[in-house]
Amino acid sequence: MAMTLDDIKACLQAGGFQVANEVALSNGKGTQLRLQNEAIVNSYHTGNFIVQGKNQDAVKKCLGVQPTHVAAAPTPQNGAATKPMLSKVFVVYGHDAAARTELEAMLRRWKLEPLILDQLPSQGQTIIEKLEKYTAEVKFAVVLATPDDEGFPACQENEKKFRARQNVVLELDMMLTLLGRKNVAILMKQQDNMERPSDIQGLLVHPVQGQPAKRCRNSSGKGNGSSGLPDFCG
């Protein structure tokens, strides 16, 4: 269902929803509306839109989108045990394919379902639209920062340090905004030689020496109490 930004705002106003903040999307392809009920509507110049955040079902209904509901699990027959539902975890990564593969395997051992962006269908969406769609399905993210790039201040080449890829920094900011700090685990490989993004100063970063599985293989994968998901590399 295609709607212009004005159509969306008119529907929201008619439905009694108030817009608390309106900003342009970072990719320049549309506008983000943050509502007072904590729902988020991303409107694109193409006419498409996505509803995210809290209390989104009422907003979807207002905009003519069928809310999604989780069907009740069928009662097991003959005392058969049902398989536990996998919790989805969004994985942010750079160019270190080996580290990403080990992290994915570790999450699966913990009975979690890792969402790897390049393994997910695009359906004609831009990278930003794809990120927004799939992050709406998760409540936790793991950011794997690996030394893929090098950088230094202008005219100070002697201060050269490794950096994470720019897409990793961008997606990290998105995860912190959408999920909150308590629901984002940051794994930094070769932390001593890595430049930490300035906007995560003060956040807990888990150092990784070698591959993530080698650093975290002794972890039980038990919940951390706040998100209900594992303490990463405790």
PDB file of C-alpha atoms in Angstrom:
ATOM      1  CA  MET A   1       0.000   0.000   0.000  1.00  0.00           C
ATOM      2  CA  ALA A   2       1.606   3.250  -1.189  1.00  0.00           C
ATOM      3  CA  MET A   3       1.104   6.476   0.773  1.00  0.00           C
ATOM      4  CA  THR A   4       2.734   9.877   0.602  1.00  0.00           C
ATOM      5  CA  LEU A   5       4.146  11.491   3.724  1.00  0.00           C
ATOM      6  CA  ASP A   6       1.189  13.892   3.820  1.00  0.00           C
ATOM      7  CA  ASP A   7      -1.246  10.962   3.564  1.00  0.00           C
ATOM      8  CA  ILE A   8       0.492   9.210   6.461  1.00  0.00           C
ATOM      9  CA  LYS A   9       0.449  12.331   8.638  1.00  0.00           C
ATOM     10  CA  ALA A  10      -3.231  12.924   7.858  1.00  0.00           C
ATOM     11  CA  CYS A  11      -4.134   9.331   8.793  1.00  0.00           C
ATOM     12  CA  LEU A  12      -2.140   9.544  12.001  1.00  0.00           C
ATOM     13  CA  GLN A  13      -3.799  12.819  12.971  1.00  0.00           C
ATOM     14  CA  ALA A  14      -7.248  11.387  12.246  1.00  0.00           C
ATOM     15  CA  GLY A  15      -6.413   8.351  14.362  1.00  0.00           C
ATOM     16  CA  GLY A  16      -5.338  10.471  17.321  1.00  0.00           C
ATOM     17  CA  PHE A  17      -1.602   9.778  17.013  1.00  0.00           C
ATOM     18  CA  GLN A  18       0.707  12.716  17.662  1.00  0.00           C
ATOM     19  CA  VAL A  19       4.089  13.137  15.965  1.00  0.00           C
ATOM     20  CA  ALA A  20       6.780  13.923  18.529  1.00  0.00           C
ATOM     21  CA  ASN A  21       9.664  14.313  16.076  1.00  0.00           C
ATOM     22  CA  GLU A  22      10.075  14.470  12.295  1.00  0.00           C
ATOM     23  CA  VAL A  23      13.511  14.103  10.672  1.00  0.00           C
ATOM     24  CA  ALA A  24      14.927  13.202   7.269  1.00  0.00           C
ATOM     25  CA  LEU A  25      16.245   9.648   6.946  1.00  0.00           C
ATOM     26  CA  SER A  26      20.031   9.413   6.942  1.00  0.00           C
ATOM     27  CA  ASN A  27      20.048   8.018   3.392  1.00  0.00           C
ATOM     28  CA  GLY A  28      18.047  10.974   2.079  1.00  0.00           C
ATOM     29  CA  LYS A  29      15.320   8.703   0.726  1.00  0.00           C
ATOM     30  CA  GLY A  30      12.489   9.698   3.011  1.00  0.00           C
ATOM     31  CA  THR A  31      11.324  10.927   6.410  1.00  0.00           C
ATOM     32  CA  GLN A  32      11.129   9.365   9.867  1.00  0.00           C
ATOM     33  CA  LEU A  33       8.192  10.157  12.149  1.00  0.00           C
ATOM     34  CA  ARG A  34       8.595   9.339  15.845  1.00  0.00           C
ATOM     35  CA  LEU A  35       5.234   9.245  17.575  1.00  0.00           C
ATOM     36  CA  GLN A  36       4.458  10.074  21.196  1.00  0.00           C
ATOM     37  CA  ASN A  37       3.400   6.444  21.791  1.00  0.00           C
ATOM     38  CA  GLU A  38       7.017   5.427  20.877  1.00  0.00           C
ATOM     39  CA  ALA A  39       6.095   3.945  17.497  1.00  0.00           C
ATOM     40  CA  ILE A  40       8.235   4.910  14.486  1.00  0.00           C
ATOM     41  CA  VAL A  41       7.038   5.394  10.895  1.00  0.00           C
ATOM     42  CA  ASN A  42       9.635   5.565   8.114  1.00  0.00           C
ATOM     43  CA  SER A  43       8.115   7.082   4.965  1.00  0.00           C
ATOM     44  CA  TYR A  44      10.012   6.737   1.670  1.00  0.00           C
ATOM     45  CA  HIS A  45       9.840   8.898  -1.454  1.00  0.00           C
ATOM     46  CA  THR A  46       8.781   5.767  -3.369  1.00  0.00           C
ATOM     47  CA  GLY A  47       5.493   5.723  -1.450  1.00  0.00           C
ATOM     48  CA  ASN A  48       6.456   2.769   0.713  1.00  0.00           C
ATOM     49  CA  PHE A  49       6.528   2.987   4.497  1.00  0.00           C
ATOM     50  CA  ILE A  50       7.564   0.849   7.483  1.00  0.00           C
ATOM     51  CA  VAL A  51       6.165   0.935  11.029  1.00  0.00           C
ATOM     52  CA  GLN A  52       8.597   0.038  13.823  1.00  0.00           C
ATOM     53  CA  GLY A  53       9.144   0.471  17.539  1.00  0.00           C
ATOM     54  CA  LYS A  54       6.719   0.013  20.414  1.00  0.00           C
ATOM     55  CA  ASN A  55       2.913   0.002  20.144  1.00  0.00           C
ATOM     56  CA  GLN A  56       3.121  -0.444  16.389  1.00  0.00           C
ATOM     57  CA  ASP A  57      -0.004  -2.595  15.878  1.00  0.00           C
ATOM     58  CA  ALA A  58      -2.388   0.293  16.561  1.00  0.00           C
ATOM     59  CA  VAL A  59      -0.426   2.515  14.170  1.00  0.00           C
ATOM     60  CA  LYS A  60      -0.419  -0.175  11.459  1.00  0.00           C
ATOM     61  CA  LYS A  61      -4.179  -0.545  11.816  1.00  0.00           C
ATOM     62  CA  CYS A  62      -4.587   3.216  11.500  1.00  0.00           C
ATOM     63  CA  LEU A  63      -2.515   3.188   8.287  1.00  0.00           C
ATOM     64  CA  GLY A  64      -4.387   0.234   6.818  1.00  0.00           C
ATOM     65  CA  VAL A  65      -1.677  -2.359   7.421  1.00  0.00           C
ATOM     66  CA  GLN A  66      -2.674  -5.709   8.905  1.00  0.00           C
ATOM     67  CA  PRO A  67      -0.876  -6.076  12.282  1.00  0.00           C
ATOM     68  CA  THR A  68       1.197  -9.219  12.650  1.00  0.00           C
ATOM     69  CA  HIS A  69       0.356 -11.547  15.497  1.00  0.00           C
ATOM     70  CA  VAL A  70       2.188 -14.640  16.667  1.00  0.00           C
ATOM     71  CA  ALA A  71      -0.037 -17.705  16.420  1.00  0.00           C
ATOM     72  CA  ALA A  72      -0.407 -19.770  19.555  1.00  0.00           C
ATOM     73  CA  ALA A  73       1.730 -22.882  19.538  1.00  0.00           C
ATOM     74  CA  PRO A  74      -0.273 -26.099  19.039  1.00  0.00           C
ATOM     75  CA  THR A  75      -0.681 -28.347  22.050  1.00  0.00           C
ATOM     76  CA  PRO A  76       1.789 -31.233  21.772  1.00  0.00           C
ATOM     77  CA  GLN A  77       0.188 -34.622  21.208  1.00  0.00           C
ATOM     78  CA  ASN A  78       1.040 -37.726  23.249  1.00  0.00           C
ATOM     79  CA  GLY A  79       3.275 -35.735  25.585  1.00  0.00           C
ATOM     80  CA  ALA A  80       5.739 -34.892  22.786  1.00  0.00           C
ATOM     81  CA  ALA A  81       8.080 -32.047  23.713  1.00  0.00           C
ATOM     82  CA  THR A  82       7.988 -28.949  21.531  1.00  0.00           C
ATOM     83  CA  LYS A  83      11.181 -27.366  20.251  1.00  0.00           C
ATOM     84  CA  PRO A  84      12.034 -24.026  21.902  1.00  0.00           C
ATOM     85  CA  MET A  85      11.594 -20.975  19.686  1.00  0.00           C
ATOM     86  CA  LEU A  86      14.868 -19.484  18.546  1.00  0.00           C
ATOM     87  CA  SER A  87      15.546 -15.912  19.600  1.00  0.00           C
ATOM     88  CA  LYS A  88      16.693 -13.819  16.665  1.00  0.00           C
ATOM     89  CA  VAL A  89      19.926 -11.849  17.003  1.00  0.00           C
ATOM     90  CA  PHE A  90      21.015  -9.299  14.390  1.00  0.00           C
ATOM     91  CA  VAL A  91      24.716  -9.538  13.517  1.00  0.00           C
ATOM     92  CA  VAL A  92      26.694  -6.492  12.339  1.00  0.00           C
ATOM     93  CA  TYR A  93      30.025  -7.348  10.728  1.00  0.00           C
ATOM     94  CA  GLY A  94      32.816  -6.099   8.475  1.00  0.00           C
ATOM     95  CA  HIS A  95      35.199  -7.910   6.099  1.00  0.00           C
ATOM     96  CA  ASP A  96      36.511 -10.605   8.468  1.00  0.00           C
ATOM     97  CA  ALA A  97      34.525 -13.552   7.085  1.00  0.00           C
ATOM     98  CA  ALA A  98      36.207 -16.101   9.370  1.00  0.00           C
ATOM     99  CA  ALA A  99      35.317 -14.138  12.517  1.00  0.00           C
ATOM    100  CA  ARG A 100      31.735 -13.685  11.310  1.00  0.00           C
ATOM    101  CA  THR A 101      31.361 -17.409  10.540  1.00  0.00           C
ATOM    102  CA  GLU A 102      32.637 -18.389  13.987  1.00  0.00           C
ATOM    103  CA  LEU A 103      30.328 -15.886  15.658  1.00  0.00           C
ATOM    104  CA  GLU A 104      27.376 -17.270  13.684  1.00  0.00           C
ATOM    105  CA  ALA A 105      28.236 -20.841  14.733  1.00  0.00           C
ATOM    106  CA  MET A 106      28.587 -19.780  18.370  1.00  0.00           C
ATOM    107  CA  LEU A 107      25.150 -18.127  18.362  1.00  0.00           C
ATOM    108  CA  ARG A 108      23.560 -21.244  16.881  1.00  0.00           C
ATOM    109  CA  ARG A 109      25.156 -23.373  19.607  1.00  0.00           C
ATOM    110  CA  TRP A 110      23.378 -21.107  22.085  1.00  0.00           C
ATOM    111  CA  LYS A 111      20.062 -21.895  20.332  1.00  0.00           C
ATOM    112  CA  LEU A 112      19.884 -18.397  18.836  1.00  0.00           C
ATOM    113  CA  GLU A 113      19.065 -17.492  15.239  1.00  0.00           C
ATOM    114  CA  PRO A 114      21.635 -15.042  13.810  1.00  0.00           C
ATOM    115  CA  LEU A 115      20.340 -12.660  11.138  1.00  0.00           C
ATOM    116  CA  ILE A 116      23.205 -12.102   8.656  1.00  0.00           C
ATOM    117  CA  LEU A 117      22.367  -9.223   6.315  1.00  0.00           C
ATOM    118  CA  ASP A 118      23.866 -10.636   3.103  1.00  0.00           C
ATOM    119  CA  GLN A 119      22.021 -13.941   3.683  1.00  0.00           C
ATOM    120  CA  LEU A 120      18.603 -12.243   3.839  1.00  0.00           C
ATOM    121  CA  PRO A 121      16.373 -11.480   0.809  1.00  0.00           C
ATOM    122  CA  SER A 122      16.515  -7.854  -0.355  1.00  0.00           C
ATOM    123  CA  GLN A 123      13.142  -7.733  -2.163  1.00  0.00           C
ATOM    124  CA  GLY A 124      14.264  -4.651  -4.099  1.00  0.00           C
ATOM    125  CA  GLN A 125      15.019  -2.679  -0.939  1.00  0.00           C
ATOM    126  CA  THR A 126      17.973  -0.392  -0.330  1.00  0.00           C
ATOM    127  CA  ILE A 127      20.486  -1.429   2.337  1.00  0.00           C
ATOM    128  CA  ILE A 128      18.956   1.021   4.832  1.00  0.00           C
ATOM    129  CA  GLU A 129      15.413  -0.210   4.139  1.00  0.00           C
ATOM    130  CA  LYS A 130      16.598  -3.812   4.487  1.00  0.00           C
ATOM    131  CA  LEU A 131      18.257  -3.007   7.817  1.00  0.00           C
ATOM    132  CA  GLU A 132      15.127  -1.314   9.120  1.00  0.00           C
ATOM    133  CA  LYS A 133      12.945  -4.258   8.097  1.00  0.00           C
ATOM    134  CA  TYR A 134      14.996  -6.993   9.742  1.00  0.00           C
ATOM    135  CA  THR A 135      15.977  -5.094  12.884  1.00  0.00           C
ATOM    136  CA  ALA A 136      12.244  -4.812  13.599  1.00  0.00           C
ATOM    137  CA  GLU A 137      12.275  -8.614  14.105  1.00  0.00           C
ATOM    138  CA  VAL A 138      14.952  -8.697  16.814  1.00  0.00           C
ATOM    139  CA  LYS A 139      15.457  -7.492  20.375  1.00  0.00           C
ATOM    140  CA  PHE A 140      19.232  -7.998  20.529  1.00  0.00           C
ATOM    141  CA  ALA A 141      22.230  -7.361  18.280  1.00  0.00           C
ATOM    142  CA  VAL A 142      25.896  -8.330  18.236  1.00  0.00           C
ATOM    143  CA  VAL A 143      28.326  -5.923  16.568  1.00  0.00           C
ATOM    144  CA  LEU A 144      31.605  -7.501  15.420  1.00  0.00           C
ATOM    145  CA  ALA A 145      34.189  -4.726  14.957  1.00  0.00           C
ATOM    146  CA  THR A 146      37.274  -6.042  13.153  1.00  0.00           C
ATOM    147  CA  PRO A 147      40.397  -4.150  11.939  1.00  0.00           C
ATOM    148  CA  ASP A 148      39.371  -3.862   8.283  1.00  0.00           C
ATOM    149  CA  ASP A 149      40.406  -0.248   7.571  1.00  0.00           C
ATOM    150  CA  GLU A 150      43.207   2.106   8.582  1.00  0.00           C
ATOM    151  CA  GLY A 151      42.955   5.793   9.374  1.00  0.00           C
ATOM    152  CA  PHE A 152      44.665   8.738  11.025  1.00  0.00           C
ATOM    153  CA  PRO A 153      44.072  12.477  11.642  1.00  0.00           C
ATOM    154  CA  ALA A 154      45.073  14.781   8.788  1.00  0.00           C
ATOM    155  CA  CYS A 155      48.852  15.336   8.618  1.00  0.00           C
ATOM    156  CA  GLN A 156      49.443  12.844  11.466  1.00  0.00           C
ATOM    157  CA  GLU A 157      50.194   9.602   9.669  1.00  0.00           C
ATOM    158  CA  ASN A 158      52.318   8.442  12.616  1.00  0.00           C
ATOM    159  CA  GLU A 159      49.054   8.075  14.584  1.00  0.00           C
ATOM    160  CA  LYS A 160      47.666   5.518  12.138  1.00  0.00           C
ATOM    161  CA  LYS A 161      45.305   2.977  13.731  1.00  0.00           C
ATOM    162  CA  PHE A 162      43.017   0.208  12.576  1.00  0.00           C
ATOM    163  CA  ARG A 163      39.330   1.008  12.239  1.00  0.00           C
ATOM    164  CA  ALA A 164      36.102  -0.884  11.749  1.00  0.00           C
ATOM    165  CA  ARG A 165      34.376  -0.512   8.380  1.00  0.00           C
ATOM    166  CA  GLN A 166      32.144   2.534   8.040  1.00  0.00           C
ATOM    167  CA  ASN A 167      29.079   0.333   7.540  1.00  0.00           C
ATOM    168  CA  VAL A 168      29.818  -1.283  10.918  1.00  0.00           C
ATOM    169  CA  VAL A 169      29.907   2.129  12.638  1.00  0.00           C
ATOM    170  CA  LEU A 170      26.657   3.194  10.911  1.00  0.00           C
ATOM    171  CA  GLU A 171      24.843  -0.029  11.787  1.00  0.00           C
ATOM    172  CA  LEU A 172      26.154   0.108  15.364  1.00  0.00           C
ATOM    173  CA  ASP A 173      24.567   3.548  15.765  1.00  0.00           C
ATOM    174  CA  MET A 174      21.302   2.191  14.332  1.00  0.00           C
ATOM    175  CA  MET A 175      21.286  -0.765  16.736  1.00  0.00           C
ATOM    176  CA  LEU A 176      21.936   1.477  19.754  1.00  0.00           C
ATOM    177  CA  THR A 177      19.098   3.782  18.671  1.00  0.00           C
ATOM    178  CA  LEU A 178      16.565   1.060  17.871  1.00  0.00           C
ATOM    179  CA  LEU A 179      17.380  -1.530  20.553  1.00  0.00           C
ATOM    180  CA  GLY A 180      19.047   0.429  23.355  1.00  0.00           C
ATOM    181  CA  ARG A 181      22.516   0.021  24.866  1.00  0.00           C
ATOM    182  CA  LYS A 182      21.557  -2.925  27.094  1.00  0.00           C
ATOM    183  CA  ASN A 183      20.530  -4.967  24.055  1.00  0.00           C
ATOM    184  CA  VAL A 184      23.666  -4.473  21.942  1.00  0.00           C
ATOM    185  CA  ALA A 185      26.882  -6.442  22.509  1.00  0.00           C
ATOM    186  CA  ILE A 186      30.033  -4.968  20.942  1.00  0.00           C
ATOM    187  CA  LEU A 187      32.893  -7.373  20.185  1.00  0.00           C
ATOM    188  CA  MET A 188      36.133  -5.635  19.211  1.00  0.00           C
ATOM    189  CA  LYS A 189      38.977  -7.652  17.717  1.00  0.00           C
ATOM    190  CA  GLN A 190      42.560  -6.523  18.488  1.00  0.00           C
ATOM    191  CA  GLN A 191      41.225  -3.798  20.771  1.00  0.00           C
ATOM    192  CA  ASP A 192      44.682  -2.432  21.663  1.00  0.00           C
ATOM    193  CA  ASN A 193      45.369  -1.505  18.023  1.00  0.00           C
ATOM    194  CA  MET A 194      41.824  -0.440  17.144  1.00  0.00           C
ATOM    195  CA  GLU A 195      40.417   3.076  17.111  1.00  0.00           C
ATOM    196  CA  ARG A 196      37.146   3.057  18.996  1.00  0.00           C
ATOM    197  CA  PRO A 197      34.360   5.208  17.449  1.00  0.00           C
ATOM    198  CA  SER A 198      34.005   8.353  19.553  1.00  0.00           C
ATOM    199  CA  ASP A 199      30.243   7.959  19.945  1.00  0.00           C
ATOM    200  CA  ILE A 200      30.609   4.687  21.892  1.00  0.00           C
ATOM    201  CA  GLN A 201      33.082   5.999  24.456  1.00  0.00           C
ATOM    202  CA  GLY A 202      31.922   4.813  27.867  1.00  0.00           C
ATOM    203  CA  LEU A 203      30.112   1.734  26.551  1.00  0.00           C
ATOM    204  CA  LEU A 204      31.247  -1.749  27.548  1.00  0.00           C
ATOM    205  CA  VAL A 205      33.212  -3.342  24.702  1.00  0.00           C
ATOM    206  CA  HIS A 206      34.196  -7.014  24.829  1.00  0.00           C
ATOM    207  CA  PRO A 207      37.766  -7.540  23.552  1.00  0.00           C
ATOM    208  CA  VAL A 208      38.266 -10.485  21.198  1.00  0.00           C
ATOM    209  CA  GLN A 209      41.673 -12.074  20.666  1.00  0.00           C
ATOM    210  CA  GLY A 210      41.693 -14.424  17.694  1.00  0.00           C
ATOM    211  CA  GLN A 211      38.238 -15.613  16.656  1.00  0.00           C
ATOM    212  CA  PRO A 212      35.077 -14.937  18.728  1.00  0.00           C
ATOM    213  CA  ALA A 213      34.425 -18.624  19.422  1.00  0.00           C
ATOM    214  CA  LYS A 214      37.904 -19.041  20.931  1.00  0.00           C
ATOM    215  CA  ARG A 215      37.292 -16.068  23.241  1.00  0.00           C
ATOM    216  CA  CYS A 216      33.767 -17.107  24.206  1.00  0.00           C
ATOM    217  CA  ARG A 217      33.745 -20.913  23.981  1.00  0.00           C
ATOM    218  CA  ASN A 218      33.684 -21.286  27.782  1.00  0.00           C
ATOM    219  CA  SER A 219      30.580 -19.143  28.110  1.00  0.00           C
ATOM    220  CA  SER A 220      27.422 -21.025  29.046  1.00  0.00           C
ATOM    221  CA  GLY A 221      25.234 -18.772  26.908  1.00  0.00           C
ATOM    222  CA  LYS A 222      22.923 -18.119  29.860  1.00  0.00           C
ATOM    223  CA  GLY A 223      20.827 -14.981  29.893  1.00  0.00           C
ATOM    224  CA  ASN A 224      22.153 -11.733  31.287  1.00  0.00           C
ATOM    225  CA  GLY A 225      18.946 -10.891  33.080  1.00  0.00           C
ATOM    226  CA  SER A 226      18.134  -7.681  31.213  1.00  0.00           C
ATOM    227  CA  SER A 227      17.627  -8.901  27.656  1.00  0.00           C
ATOM    228  CA  GLY A 228      17.176 -12.596  28.376  1.00  0.00           C
ATOM    229  CA  LEU A 229      19.978 -13.342  25.917  1.00  0.00           C
ATOM    230  CA  PRO A 230      23.533 -14.529  26.578  1.00  0.00           C
ATOM    231  CA  ASP A 231      26.283 -12.644  28.322  1.00  0.00           C
ATOM    232  CA  PHE A 232      28.630 -12.323  25.353  1.00  0.00           C
ATOM    233  CA  CYS A 233      32.155 -13.293  26.295  1.00  0.00           C
ATOM    234  CA  GLY A 234      31.250 -12.410  29.931  1.00  0.00           C
TER     235      GLY A 234
END
